[in-house]
Amino acid sequence: MTENYHVFSDGRLERHNDTVRLVTEDDEKKYLPVENAEAVFLHGQIDFNTRLVSFLNDHGVAVHIFGWNDYYAGSVMPERGQTSGRTVTEQVRAYDDPEHRRQLARKFIRASIHNMRANVSYYDNRDHDFGSVITRLDTQQERLEPGLEINELMGVEATARRAYYSTFDDILPDGFVFGGREYNPPKNEVNSLISFGNSLVYANVVSAIRATALDPAISFLHEPGDRRYSLSLDIADIFKPLLADRVIFRLVNRQQVDMGDFEERLNGCLLTESGREAYLKEFEQMLDQTVEHPRLNRKVSYQHLLRVEVYKLKKHLLTGEEYAPFERWW
Amino acid sequence: MAYLIVVYDVEADRTSKFLKYLRQYLVHVQNSVFEGELTAGQAVDVENTLEEMLEPGESVMVYQMAGESYVERSVYGEDPMDDQQFL
């Protein structure tokens, strides 16, 4: 269970000979080794039936559906193999205890700011002067006092992220104008890259949560809602700078994505299919990248870091062991 | 992790059996050749199952590396492993 598969073609996805087969509209047949699949991302127009869904369910493979123009449209999650009433109970208890909830929310934000800062200081050392941004991030970090309410914590996070985003216009080459975060729909190229990247981080965290008994809808920083897997939003925030944003810098600075990879649609700016494919290839490479883990004492992939993160949180909730969220250490 | 290259030589009417089984785990790169990355546990399962599937006179060879990064792979012409994750 290691690889994500991305289906861009239109066609039909089916169970065939105990594995998964894609039959494209041109009747081309391609096989996905189901035993090696973590999740299938559908970007094209795909038909599938209940037989396939049951089969993927048996193998614990999630399907993430990206609808029209690759807006994240939802996931078909396998029935959770891991079920534990105790885990969910502890999770709800932590949510319901204001002090505990704020403590977790603070940790998520501290780690997010740390990871944003890591990106900024990388470019600060390479012919950019981001000293003032780093100071602003540090100031927000210091504001994370135990007394702050959730909405105040959210405010700290938003201020830090604004400071962080202010570096994008400098880091990205001329022509790519960012000017601040806007979504629903994204108004320009950089915003559409961020939206697409963030939705991929989110979907990958959803897959990681699924491997544990944690309930993806009970969260701490974000308010649990009716629809979203809000725990995934909490955890995805920590990883966006490492995964989504660095892919943007690489692709744009190496000109693997240019203005031709976007189109204006419905008052917004969206990635074309070729742009999305270019982003995804780089993104999957990023997930496969490995780093020496000081506590596990072995090399782990970035994708595995997502798993580790969910396990740590679960352990904290069950045993009270302190939760130290992922902060880039290299 | 383990990177596997599996090569099999079996009776013509039985190749589909091996093809069908290996497609669940690996990528079909050429006639009777599969490769790909698996966990160490899966690799053991695959080897055991393949051994059980064999009949007298048939053989399967499994080349196993500690991971994809340990393989220096040169392909001339089309590479079926190219963009395997993107369909």
mmCIF file with all atom_site columns, N, CA, C and O in Angstrom, chain A residues 1-9 16-19 22 30-36 59 277 280-281 284 288, chain B residues 1 16 19-28 35-39 42 46 68-70 83-87:
data_model
loop_
_atom_site.group_PDB
_atom_site.id
_atom_site.type_symbol
_atom_site.label_atom_id
_atom_site.label_alt_id
_atom_site.label_comp_id
_atom_site.label_asym_id
_atom_site.label_entity_id
_atom_site.label_seq_id
_atom_site.pdbx_PDB_ins_code
_atom_site.Cartn_x
_atom_site.Cartn_y
_atom_site.Cartn_z
_atom_site.occupancy
_atom_site.B_iso_or_equiv
_atom_site.pdbx_formal_charge
_atom_site.auth_seq_id
_atom_site.auth_comp_id
_atom_site.auth_asym_id
_atom_site.auth_atom_id
_atom_site.pdbx_PDB_model_num
ATOM 1   N N  . MET A 1 1   ? 0.839   -1.187  0.000   1.00 0.00 ? 1   MET A N  1
ATOM 2   C CA . MET A 1 1   ? 0.000   0.000   0.000   1.00 0.00 ? 1   MET A CA 1
ATOM 3   C C  . MET A 1 1   ? 0.872   1.233   0.000   1.00 0.00 ? 1   MET A C  1
ATOM 4   O O  . MET A 1 1   ? 1.099   1.850   1.016   1.00 0.00 ? 1   MET A O  1
ATOM 5   N N  . THR A 1 2   ? 1.412   1.580   -1.152  1.00 0.00 ? 2   THR A N  1
ATOM 6   C CA . THR A 1 2   ? 2.317   2.707   -1.164  1.00 0.00 ? 2   THR A CA 1
ATOM 7   C C  . THR A 1 2   ? 1.998   3.740   -2.222  1.00 0.00 ? 2   THR A C  1
ATOM 8   O O  . THR A 1 2   ? 2.215   4.913   -1.991  1.00 0.00 ? 2   THR A O  1
ATOM 9   N N  . GLU A 1 3   ? 1.482   3.317   -3.359  1.00 0.00 ? 3   GLU A N  1
ATOM 10  C CA . GLU A 1 3   ? 1.374   4.266   -4.462  1.00 0.00 ? 3   GLU A CA 1
ATOM 11  C C  . GLU A 1 3   ? -0.014  4.885   -4.581  1.00 0.00 ? 3   GLU A C  1
ATOM 12  O O  . GLU A 1 3   ? -1.023  4.227   -4.390  1.00 0.00 ? 3   GLU A O  1
ATOM 13  N N  . ASN A 1 4   ? -0.022  6.160   -4.955  1.00 0.00 ? 4   ASN A N  1
ATOM 14  C CA . ASN A 1 4   ? -1.252  6.797   -5.403  1.00 0.00 ? 4   ASN A CA 1
ATOM 15  C C  . ASN A 1 4   ? -1.325  6.634   -6.913  1.00 0.00 ? 4   ASN A C  1
ATOM 16  O O  . ASN A 1 4   ? -0.334  6.818   -7.605  1.00 0.00 ? 4   ASN A O  1
ATOM 17  N N  . TYR A 1 5   ? -2.496  6.307   -7.419  1.00 0.00 ? 5   TYR A N  1
ATOM 18  C CA . TYR A 1 5   ? -2.683  6.237   -8.867  1.00 0.00 ? 5   TYR A CA 1
ATOM 19  C C  . TYR A 1 5   ? -3.604  7.369   -9.300  1.00 0.00 ? 5   TYR A C  1
ATOM 20  O O  . TYR A 1 5   ? -4.602  7.641   -8.644  1.00 0.00 ? 5   TYR A O  1
ATOM 21  N N  . HIS A 1 6   ? -3.219  8.027   -10.379 1.00 0.00 ? 6   HIS A N  1
ATOM 22  C CA . HIS A 1 6   ? -4.004  9.157   -10.882 1.00 0.00 ? 6   HIS A CA 1
ATOM 23  C C  . HIS A 1 6   ? -4.563  8.829   -12.249 1.00 0.00 ? 6   HIS A C  1
ATOM 24  O O  . HIS A 1 6   ? -3.805  8.556   -13.180 1.00 0.00 ? 6   HIS A O  1
ATOM 25  N N  . VAL A 1 7   ? -5.868  8.836   -12.374 1.00 0.00 ? 7   VAL A N  1
ATOM 26  C CA . VAL A 1 7   ? -6.488  8.517   -13.654 1.00 0.00 ? 7   VAL A CA 1
ATOM 27  C C  . VAL A 1 7   ? -6.965  9.810   -14.312 1.00 0.00 ? 7   VAL A C  1
ATOM 28  O O  . VAL A 1 7   ? -7.846  10.491  -13.788 1.00 0.00 ? 7   VAL A O  1
ATOM 29  N N  . PHE A 1 8   ? -6.351  10.139  -15.441 1.00 0.00 ? 8   PHE A N  1
ATOM 30  C CA . PHE A 1 8   ? -6.738  11.346  -16.179 1.00 0.00 ? 8   PHE A CA 1
ATOM 31  C C  . PHE A 1 8   ? -7.651  11.025  -17.342 1.00 0.00 ? 8   PHE A C  1
ATOM 32  O O  . PHE A 1 8   ? -8.416  11.863  -17.793 1.00 0.00 ? 8   PHE A O  1
ATOM 33  N N  . SER A 1 9   ? -7.515  9.799   -17.870 1.00 0.00 ? 9   SER A N  1
ATOM 34  C CA . SER A 1 9   ? -8.309  9.447   -19.050 1.00 0.00 ? 9   SER A CA 1
ATOM 35  C C  . SER A 1 9   ? -9.782  9.386   -18.681 1.00 0.00 ? 9   SER A C  1
ATOM 36  O O  . SER A 1 9   ? -10.147 9.252   -17.520 1.00 0.00 ? 9   SER A O  1
ATOM 37  N N  . HIS A 1 16  ? -11.116 -6.596  -12.459 1.00 0.00 ? 16  HIS A N  1
ATOM 38  C CA . HIS A 1 16  ? -10.876 -7.599  -13.490 1.00 0.00 ? 16  HIS A CA 1
ATOM 39  C C  . HIS A 1 16  ? -9.770  -8.527  -13.010 1.00 0.00 ? 16  HIS A C  1
ATOM 40  O O  . HIS A 1 16  ? -8.702  -8.063  -12.629 1.00 0.00 ? 16  HIS A O  1
ATOM 41  N N  . ASN A 1 17  ? -10.023 -9.821  -13.002 1.00 0.00 ? 17  ASN A N  1
ATOM 42  C CA . ASN A 1 17  ? -9.030  -10.804 -12.555 1.00 0.00 ? 17  ASN A CA 1
ATOM 43  C C  . ASN A 1 17  ? -8.396  -10.430 -11.211 1.00 0.00 ? 17  ASN A C  1
ATOM 44  O O  . ASN A 1 17  ? -7.180  -10.443 -11.049 1.00 0.00 ? 17  ASN A O  1
ATOM 45  N N  . ASP A 1 18  ? -9.212  -10.041 -10.266 1.00 0.00 ? 18  ASP A N  1
ATOM 46  C CA . ASP A 1 18  ? -8.737  -9.728  -8.920  1.00 0.00 ? 18  ASP A CA 1
ATOM 47  C C  . ASP A 1 18  ? -7.768  -8.570  -8.857  1.00 0.00 ? 18  ASP A C  1
ATOM 48  O O  . ASP A 1 18  ? -6.944  -8.482  -7.949  1.00 0.00 ? 18  ASP A O  1
ATOM 49  N N  . THR A 1 19  ? -7.830  -7.706  -9.840  1.00 0.00 ? 19  THR A N  1
ATOM 50  C CA . THR A 1 19  ? -7.120  -6.445  -9.688  1.00 0.00 ? 19  THR A CA 1
ATOM 51  C C  . THR A 1 19  ? -7.960  -5.356  -10.354 1.00 0.00 ? 19  THR A C  1
ATOM 52  O O  . THR A 1 19  ? -9.107  -5.611  -10.736 1.00 0.00 ? 19  THR A O  1
ATOM 53  N N  . LEU A 1 22  ? -8.279  -0.246  -15.889 1.00 0.00 ? 22  LEU A N  1
ATOM 54  C CA . LEU A 1 22  ? -8.875  0.936   -16.523 1.00 0.00 ? 22  LEU A CA 1
ATOM 55  C C  . LEU A 1 22  ? -9.079  0.625   -18.000 1.00 0.00 ? 22  LEU A C  1
ATOM 56  O O  . LEU A 1 22  ? -8.158  0.183   -18.677 1.00 0.00 ? 22  LEU A O  1
ATOM 57  N N  . LYS A 1 30  ? -5.469  -0.798  -19.109 1.00 0.00 ? 30  LYS A N  1
ATOM 58  C CA . LYS A 1 30  ? -4.301  -0.622  -18.242 1.00 0.00 ? 30  LYS A CA 1
ATOM 59  C C  . LYS A 1 30  ? -4.620  -1.190  -16.874 1.00 0.00 ? 30  LYS A C  1
ATOM 60  O O  . LYS A 1 30  ? -5.742  -1.036  -16.381 1.00 0.00 ? 30  LYS A O  1
ATOM 61  N N  . TYR A 1 31  ? -3.623  -1.819  -16.277 1.00 0.00 ? 31  TYR A N  1
ATOM 62  C CA . TYR A 1 31  ? -3.851  -2.474  -14.996 1.00 0.00 ? 31  TYR A CA 1
ATOM 63  C C  . TYR A 1 31  ? -3.207  -1.715  -13.848 1.00 0.00 ? 31  TYR A C  1
ATOM 64  O O  . TYR A 1 31  ? -2.096  -1.200  -13.980 1.00 0.00 ? 31  TYR A O  1
ATOM 65  N N  . LEU A 1 32  ? -3.897  -1.667  -12.727 1.00 0.00 ? 32  LEU A N  1
ATOM 66  C CA . LEU A 1 32  ? -3.331  -1.101  -11.503 1.00 0.00 ? 32  LEU A CA 1
ATOM 67  C C  . LEU A 1 32  ? -3.123  -2.246  -10.527 1.00 0.00 ? 32  LEU A C  1
ATOM 68  O O  . LEU A 1 32  ? -4.077  -2.937  -10.177 1.00 0.00 ? 32  LEU A O  1
ATOM 69  N N  . PRO A 1 33  ? -1.881  -2.449  -10.057 1.00 0.00 ? 33  PRO A N  1
ATOM 70  C CA . PRO A 1 33  ? -1.663  -3.512  -9.080  1.00 0.00 ? 33  PRO A CA 1
ATOM 71  C C  . PRO A 1 33  ? -2.322  -3.139  -7.747  1.00 0.00 ? 33  PRO A C  1
ATOM 72  O O  . PRO A 1 33  ? -1.847  -2.260  -7.045  1.00 0.00 ? 33  PRO A O  1
ATOM 73  N N  . VAL A 1 34  ? -3.432  -3.793  -7.438  1.00 0.00 ? 34  VAL A N  1
ATOM 74  C CA . VAL A 1 34  ? -4.244  -3.347  -6.305  1.00 0.00 ? 34  VAL A CA 1
ATOM 75  C C  . VAL A 1 34  ? -3.508  -3.491  -4.975  1.00 0.00 ? 34  VAL A C  1
ATOM 76  O O  . VAL A 1 34  ? -3.704  -2.698  -4.067  1.00 0.00 ? 34  VAL A O  1
ATOM 77  N N  . GLU A 1 35  ? -2.636  -4.507  -4.893  1.00 0.00 ? 35  GLU A N  1
ATOM 78  C CA . GLU A 1 35  ? -1.950  -4.746  -3.621  1.00 0.00 ? 35  GLU A CA 1
ATOM 79  C C  . GLU A 1 35  ? -0.963  -3.641  -3.300  1.00 0.00 ? 35  GLU A C  1
ATOM 80  O O  . GLU A 1 35  ? -0.504  -3.508  -2.170  1.00 0.00 ? 35  GLU A O  1
ATOM 81  N N  . ASN A 1 36  ? -0.615  -2.885  -4.297  1.00 0.00 ? 36  ASN A N  1
ATOM 82  C CA . ASN A 1 36  ? 0.398   -1.853  -4.146  1.00 0.00 ? 36  ASN A CA 1
ATOM 83  C C  . ASN A 1 36  ? -0.231  -0.456  -4.098  1.00 0.00 ? 36  ASN A C  1
ATOM 84  O O  . ASN A 1 36  ? 0.461   0.542   -4.121  1.00 0.00 ? 36  ASN A O  1
ATOM 85  N N  . HIS A 1 59  ? -9.635  -4.157  -0.100  1.00 0.00 ? 59  HIS A N  1
ATOM 86  C CA . HIS A 1 59  ? -8.195  -3.928  -0.130  1.00 0.00 ? 59  HIS A CA 1
ATOM 87  C C  . HIS A 1 59  ? -7.788  -2.634  0.557   1.00 0.00 ? 59  HIS A C  1
ATOM 88  O O  . HIS A 1 59  ? -6.627  -2.237  0.497   1.00 0.00 ? 59  HIS A O  1
ATOM 89  N N  . GLU A 1 277 ? -1.352  17.678  -14.610 1.00 0.00 ? 277 GLU A N  1
ATOM 90  C CA . GLU A 1 277 ? -0.481  16.501  -14.693 1.00 0.00 ? 277 GLU A CA 1
ATOM 91  C C  . GLU A 1 277 ? 0.934   16.850  -14.279 1.00 0.00 ? 277 GLU A C  1
ATOM 92  O O  . GLU A 1 277 ? 1.581   16.097  -13.545 1.00 0.00 ? 277 GLU A O  1
ATOM 93  N N  . LEU A 1 280 ? 1.020   17.161  -10.559 1.00 0.00 ? 280 LEU A N  1
ATOM 94  C CA . LEU A 1 280 ? 0.895   15.881  -9.857  1.00 0.00 ? 280 LEU A CA 1
ATOM 95  C C  . LEU A 1 280 ? 2.160   15.045  -9.930  1.00 0.00 ? 280 LEU A C  1
ATOM 96  O O  . LEU A 1 280 ? 2.519   14.360  -8.977  1.00 0.00 ? 280 LEU A O  1
ATOM 97  N N  . LYS A 1 281 ? 2.839   15.092  -11.074 1.00 0.00 ? 281 LYS A N  1
ATOM 98  C CA . LYS A 1 281 ? 4.062   14.296  -11.190 1.00 0.00 ? 281 LYS A CA 1
ATOM 99  C C  . LYS A 1 281 ? 5.085   14.767  -10.183 1.00 0.00 ? 281 LYS A C  1
ATOM 100 O O  . LYS A 1 281 ? 5.729   13.973  -9.493  1.00 0.00 ? 281 LYS A O  1
ATOM 101 N N  . GLU A 1 284 ? 3.885   13.801  -6.601  1.00 0.00 ? 284 GLU A N  1
ATOM 102 C CA . GLU A 1 284 ? 4.101   12.397  -6.242  1.00 0.00 ? 284 GLU A CA 1
ATOM 103 C C  . GLU A 1 284 ? 5.572   12.120  -5.982  1.00 0.00 ? 284 GLU A C  1
ATOM 104 O O  . GLU A 1 284 ? 5.921   11.327  -5.113  1.00 0.00 ? 284 GLU A O  1
ATOM 105 N N  . ASP A 1 288 ? 7.362   10.719  -2.463  1.00 0.00 ? 288 ASP A N  1
ATOM 106 C CA . ASP A 1 288 ? 8.286   9.573   -2.429  1.00 0.00 ? 288 ASP A CA 1
ATOM 107 C C  . ASP A 1 288 ? 9.646   9.931   -1.860  1.00 0.00 ? 288 ASP A C  1
ATOM 108 O O  . ASP A 1 288 ? 10.453  9.051   -1.563  1.00 0.00 ? 288 ASP A O  1
ATOM 109 N N  . MET B 2 1   ? 11.073  -2.161  2.429   1.00 0.00 ? 1   MET B N  1
ATOM 110 C CA . MET B 2 1   ? 10.623  -2.206  1.042   1.00 0.00 ? 1   MET B CA 1
ATOM 111 C C  . MET B 2 1   ? 11.495  -3.169  0.229   1.00 0.00 ? 1   MET B C  1
ATOM 112 O O  . MET B 2 1   ? 12.625  -3.439  0.581   1.00 0.00 ? 1   MET B O  1
ATOM 113 N N  . SER B 2 16  ? -1.276  -17.387 -18.488 1.00 0.00 ? 16  SER B N  1
ATOM 114 C CA . SER B 2 16  ? -2.295  -16.420 -18.063 1.00 0.00 ? 16  SER B CA 1
ATOM 115 C C  . SER B 2 16  ? -2.534  -16.497 -16.560 1.00 0.00 ? 16  SER B C  1
ATOM 116 O O  . SER B 2 16  ? -2.895  -15.517 -15.922 1.00 0.00 ? 16  SER B O  1
ATOM 117 N N  . LEU B 2 19  ? 0.208   -14.419 -15.142 1.00 0.00 ? 19  LEU B N  1
ATOM 118 C CA . LEU B 2 19  ? -0.063  -13.032 -15.515 1.00 0.00 ? 19  LEU B CA 1
ATOM 119 C C  . LEU B 2 19  ? -1.120  -12.433 -14.581 1.00 0.00 ? 19  LEU B C  1
ATOM 120 O O  . LEU B 2 19  ? -0.961  -11.362 -14.004 1.00 0.00 ? 19  LEU B O  1
ATOM 121 N N  . LYS B 2 20  ? -2.187  -13.194 -14.423 1.00 0.00 ? 20  LYS B N  1
ATOM 122 C CA . LYS B 2 20  ? -3.317  -12.745 -13.615 1.00 0.00 ? 20  LYS B CA 1
ATOM 123 C C  . LYS B 2 20  ? -2.882  -12.526 -12.162 1.00 0.00 ? 20  LYS B C  1
ATOM 124 O O  . LYS B 2 20  ? -3.246  -11.526 -11.534 1.00 0.00 ? 20  LYS B O  1
ATOM 125 N N  . TYR B 2 21  ? -2.105  -13.463 -11.652 1.00 0.00 ? 21  TYR B N  1
ATOM 126 C CA . TYR B 2 21  ? -1.690  -13.320 -10.259 1.00 0.00 ? 21  TYR B CA 1
ATOM 127 C C  . TYR B 2 21  ? -0.749  -12.124 -10.070 1.00 0.00 ? 21  TYR B C  1
ATOM 128 O O  . TYR B 2 21  ? -0.940  -11.303 -9.172  1.00 0.00 ? 21  TYR B O  1
ATOM 129 N N  . LEU B 2 22  ? 0.248   -12.025 -10.929 1.00 0.00 ? 22  LEU B N  1
ATOM 130 C CA . LEU B 2 22  ? 1.263   -10.985 -10.732 1.00 0.00 ? 22  LEU B CA 1
ATOM 131 C C  . LEU B 2 22  ? 0.730   -9.577  -10.962 1.00 0.00 ? 22  LEU B C  1
ATOM 132 O O  . LEU B 2 22  ? 1.229   -8.616  -10.379 1.00 0.00 ? 22  LEU B O  1
ATOM 133 N N  . ARG B 2 23  ? -0.320  -9.475  -11.802 1.00 0.00 ? 23  ARG B N  1
ATOM 134 C CA . ARG B 2 23  ? -0.904  -8.154  -12.038 1.00 0.00 ? 23  ARG B CA 1
ATOM 135 C C  . ARG B 2 23  ? -1.481  -7.525  -10.776 1.00 0.00 ? 23  ARG B C  1
ATOM 136 O O  . ARG B 2 23  ? -1.702  -6.334  -10.716 1.00 0.00 ? 23  ARG B O  1
ATOM 137 N N  . GLN B 2 24  ? -1.752  -8.352  -9.769  1.00 0.00 ? 24  GLN B N  1
ATOM 138 C CA . GLN B 2 24  ? -2.277  -7.800  -8.523  1.00 0.00 ? 24  GLN B CA 1
ATOM 139 C C  . GLN B 2 24  ? -1.196  -7.065  -7.736  1.00 0.00 ? 24  GLN B C  1
ATOM 140 O O  . GLN B 2 24  ? -1.492  -6.291  -6.835  1.00 0.00 ? 24  GLN B O  1
ATOM 141 N N  . TYR B 2 25  ? 0.067   -7.370  -8.062  1.00 0.00 ? 25  TYR B N  1
ATOM 142 C CA . TYR B 2 25  ? 1.158   -6.820  -7.249  1.00 0.00 ? 25  TYR B CA 1
ATOM 143 C C  . TYR B 2 25  ? 2.128   -5.926  -8.010  1.00 0.00 ? 25  TYR B C  1
ATOM 144 O O  . TYR B 2 25  ? 2.684   -5.003  -7.460  1.00 0.00 ? 25  TYR B O  1
ATOM 145 N N  . LEU B 2 26  ? 2.382   -6.285  -9.267  1.00 0.00 ? 26  LEU B N  1
ATOM 146 C CA . LEU B 2 26  ? 3.494   -5.655  -9.982  1.00 0.00 ? 26  LEU B CA 1
ATOM 147 C C  . LEU B 2 26  ? 3.064   -5.172  -11.364 1.00 0.00 ? 26  LEU B C  1
ATOM 148 O O  . LEU B 2 26  ? 1.930   -5.398  -11.782 1.00 0.00 ? 26  LEU B O  1
ATOM 149 N N  . VAL B 2 27  ? 4.013   -4.561  -12.047 1.00 0.00 ? 27  VAL B N  1
ATOM 150 C CA . VAL B 2 27  ? 3.713   -4.034  -13.383 1.00 0.00 ? 27  VAL B CA 1
ATOM 151 C C  . VAL B 2 27  ? 4.254   -4.985  -14.443 1.00 0.00 ? 27  VAL B C  1
ATOM 152 O O  . VAL B 2 27  ? 5.403   -5.439  -14.377 1.00 0.00 ? 27  VAL B O  1
ATOM 153 N N  . HIS B 2 28  ? 3.414   -5.271  -15.415 1.00 0.00 ? 28  HIS B N  1
ATOM 154 C CA . HIS B 2 28  ? 3.785   -6.175  -16.498 1.00 0.00 ? 28  HIS B CA 1
ATOM 155 C C  . HIS B 2 28  ? 4.654   -5.394  -17.480 1.00 0.00 ? 28  HIS B C  1
ATOM 156 O O  . HIS B 2 28  ? 4.158   -4.546  -18.210 1.00 0.00 ? 28  HIS B O  1
ATOM 157 N N  . GLU B 2 35  ? 7.776   -6.197  -12.780 1.00 0.00 ? 35  GLU B N  1
ATOM 158 C CA . GLU B 2 35  ? 8.620   -5.565  -11.781 1.00 0.00 ? 35  GLU B CA 1
ATOM 159 C C  . GLU B 2 35  ? 7.856   -4.517  -11.005 1.00 0.00 ? 35  GLU B C  1
ATOM 160 O O  . GLU B 2 35  ? 6.764   -4.098  -11.385 1.00 0.00 ? 35  GLU B O  1
ATOM 161 N N  . GLY B 2 36  ? 8.441   -4.132  -9.877  1.00 0.00 ? 36  GLY B N  1
ATOM 162 C CA . GLY B 2 36  ? 7.802   -3.096  -9.067  1.00 0.00 ? 36  GLY B CA 1
ATOM 163 C C  . GLY B 2 36  ? 8.215   -3.189  -7.613  1.00 0.00 ? 36  GLY B C  1
ATOM 164 O O  . GLY B 2 36  ? 8.967   -4.084  -7.226  1.00 0.00 ? 36  GLY B O  1
ATOM 165 N N  . GLU B 2 37  ? 7.730   -2.215  -6.842  1.00 0.00 ? 37  GLU B N  1
ATOM 166 C CA . GLU B 2 37  ? 8.107   -2.133  -5.435  1.00 0.00 ? 37  GLU B CA 1
ATOM 167 C C  . GLU B 2 37  ? 7.002   -2.712  -4.556  1.00 0.00 ? 37  GLU B C  1
ATOM 168 O O  . GLU B 2 37  ? 5.827   -2.462  -4.777  1.00 0.00 ? 37  GLU B O  1
ATOM 169 N N  . LEU B 2 38  ? 7.410   -3.486  -3.571  1.00 0.00 ? 38  LEU B N  1
ATOM 170 C CA . LEU B 2 38  ? 6.458   -4.066  -2.617  1.00 0.00 ? 38  LEU B CA 1
ATOM 171 C C  . LEU B 2 38  ? 7.041   -3.944  -1.214  1.00 0.00 ? 38  LEU B C  1
ATOM 172 O O  . LEU B 2 38  ? 8.224   -3.663  -1.053  1.00 0.00 ? 38  LEU B O  1
ATOM 173 N N  . THR B 2 39  ? 6.207   -4.192  -0.223  1.00 0.00 ? 39  THR B N  1
ATOM 174 C CA . THR B 2 39  ? 6.768   -4.279  1.125   1.00 0.00 ? 39  THR B CA 1
ATOM 175 C C  . THR B 2 39  ? 7.472   -5.627  1.247   1.00 0.00 ? 39  THR B C  1
ATOM 176 O O  . THR B 2 39  ? 7.193   -6.558  0.482   1.00 0.00 ? 39  THR B O  1
ATOM 177 N N  . GLN B 2 42  ? 4.984   -8.454  1.584   1.00 0.00 ? 42  GLN B N  1
ATOM 178 C CA . GLN B 2 42  ? 4.306   -8.811  0.334   1.00 0.00 ? 42  GLN B CA 1
ATOM 179 C C  . GLN B 2 42  ? 5.228   -9.623  -0.566  1.00 0.00 ? 42  GLN B C  1
ATOM 180 O O  . GLN B 2 42  ? 4.796   -10.568 -1.216  1.00 0.00 ? 42  GLN B O  1
ATOM 181 N N  . VAL B 2 46  ? 4.433   -13.187 -2.280  1.00 0.00 ? 46  VAL B N  1
ATOM 182 C CA . VAL B 2 46  ? 4.475   -13.397 -3.729  1.00 0.00 ? 46  VAL B CA 1
ATOM 183 C C  . VAL B 2 46  ? 5.381   -14.585 -4.049  1.00 0.00 ? 46  VAL B C  1
ATOM 184 O O  . VAL B 2 46  ? 5.012   -15.477 -4.824  1.00 0.00 ? 46  VAL B O  1
ATOM 185 N N  . GLU B 2 68  ? 13.865  0.578   -4.637  1.00 0.00 ? 68  GLU B N  1
ATOM 186 C CA . GLU B 2 68  ? 13.979  1.068   -6.003  1.00 0.00 ? 68  GLU B CA 1
ATOM 187 C C  . GLU B 2 68  ? 15.292  1.812   -6.225  1.00 0.00 ? 68  GLU B C  1
ATOM 188 O O  . GLU B 2 68  ? 15.891  1.751   -7.294  1.00 0.00 ? 68  GLU B O  1
ATOM 189 N N  . SER B 2 69  ? 15.757  2.495   -5.157  1.00 0.00 ? 69  SER B N  1
ATOM 190 C CA . SER B 2 69  ? 16.959  3.315   -5.323  1.00 0.00 ? 69  SER B CA 1
ATOM 191 C C  . SER B 2 69  ? 18.229  2.476   -5.519  1.00 0.00 ? 69  SER B C  1
ATOM 192 O O  . SER B 2 69  ? 19.270  3.000   -5.887  1.00 0.00 ? 69  SER B O  1
ATOM 193 N N  . TYR B 2 70  ? 18.113  1.176   -5.250  1.00 0.00 ? 70  TYR B N  1
ATOM 194 C CA . TYR B 2 70  ? 19.292  0.320   -5.426  1.00 0.00 ? 70  TYR B CA 1
ATOM 195 C C  . TYR B 2 70  ? 19.388  -0.266  -6.831  1.00 0.00 ? 70  TYR B C  1
ATOM 196 O O  . TYR B 2 70  ? 20.287  -1.035  -7.127  1.00 0.00 ? 70  TYR B O  1
ATOM 197 N N  . ASP B 2 83  ? 5.681   6.727   -15.838 1.00 0.00 ? 83  ASP B N  1
ATOM 198 C CA . ASP B 2 83  ? 4.418   7.313   -15.429 1.00 0.00 ? 83  ASP B CA 1
ATOM 199 C C  . ASP B 2 83  ? 3.373   6.268   -15.106 1.00 0.00 ? 83  ASP B C  1
ATOM 200 O O  . ASP B 2 83  ? 2.197   6.420   -15.416 1.00 0.00 ? 83  ASP B O  1
ATOM 201 N N  . GLN B 2 84  ? 3.824   5.223   -14.465 1.00 0.00 ? 84  GLN B N  1
ATOM 202 C CA . GLN B 2 84  ? 2.933   4.125   -14.140 1.00 0.00 ? 84  GLN B CA 1
ATOM 203 C C  . GLN B 2 84  ? 1.779   4.585   -13.246 1.00 0.00 ? 84  GLN B C  1
ATOM 204 O O  . GLN B 2 84  ? 0.681   4.058   -13.315 1.00 0.00 ? 84  GLN B O  1
ATOM 205 N N  . GLN B 2 85  ? 2.059   5.619   -12.439 1.00 0.00 ? 85  GLN B N  1
ATOM 206 C CA . GLN B 2 85  ? 1.021   6.090   -11.518 1.00 0.00 ? 85  GLN B CA 1
ATOM 207 C C  . GLN B 2 85  ? -0.002  6.983   -12.210 1.00 0.00 ? 85  GLN B C  1
ATOM 208 O O  . GLN B 2 85  ? -0.977  7.377   -11.617 1.00 0.00 ? 85  GLN B O  1
ATOM 209 N N  . PHE B 2 86  ? 0.301   7.338   -13.474 1.00 0.00 ? 86  PHE B N  1
ATOM 210 C CA . PHE B 2 86  ? -0.583  8.288   -14.165 1.00 0.00 ? 86  PHE B CA 1
ATOM 211 C C  . PHE B 2 86  ? -1.228  7.609   -15.352 1.00 0.00 ? 86  PHE B C  1
ATOM 212 O O  . PHE B 2 86  ? -0.545  7.184   -16.277 1.00 0.00 ? 86  PHE B O  1
ATOM 213 N N  . LEU B 2 87  ? -2.530  7.477   -15.317 1.00 0.00 ? 87  LEU B N  1
ATOM 214 C CA . LEU B 2 87  ? -3.192  6.689   -16.350 1.00 0.00 ? 87  LEU B CA 1
ATOM 215 C C  . LEU B 2 87  ? -4.135  7.562   -17.174 1.00 0.00 ? 87  LEU B C  1
ATOM 216 O O  . LEU B 2 87  ? -4.713  8.475   -16.658 1.00 0.00 ? 87  LEU B O  1
#
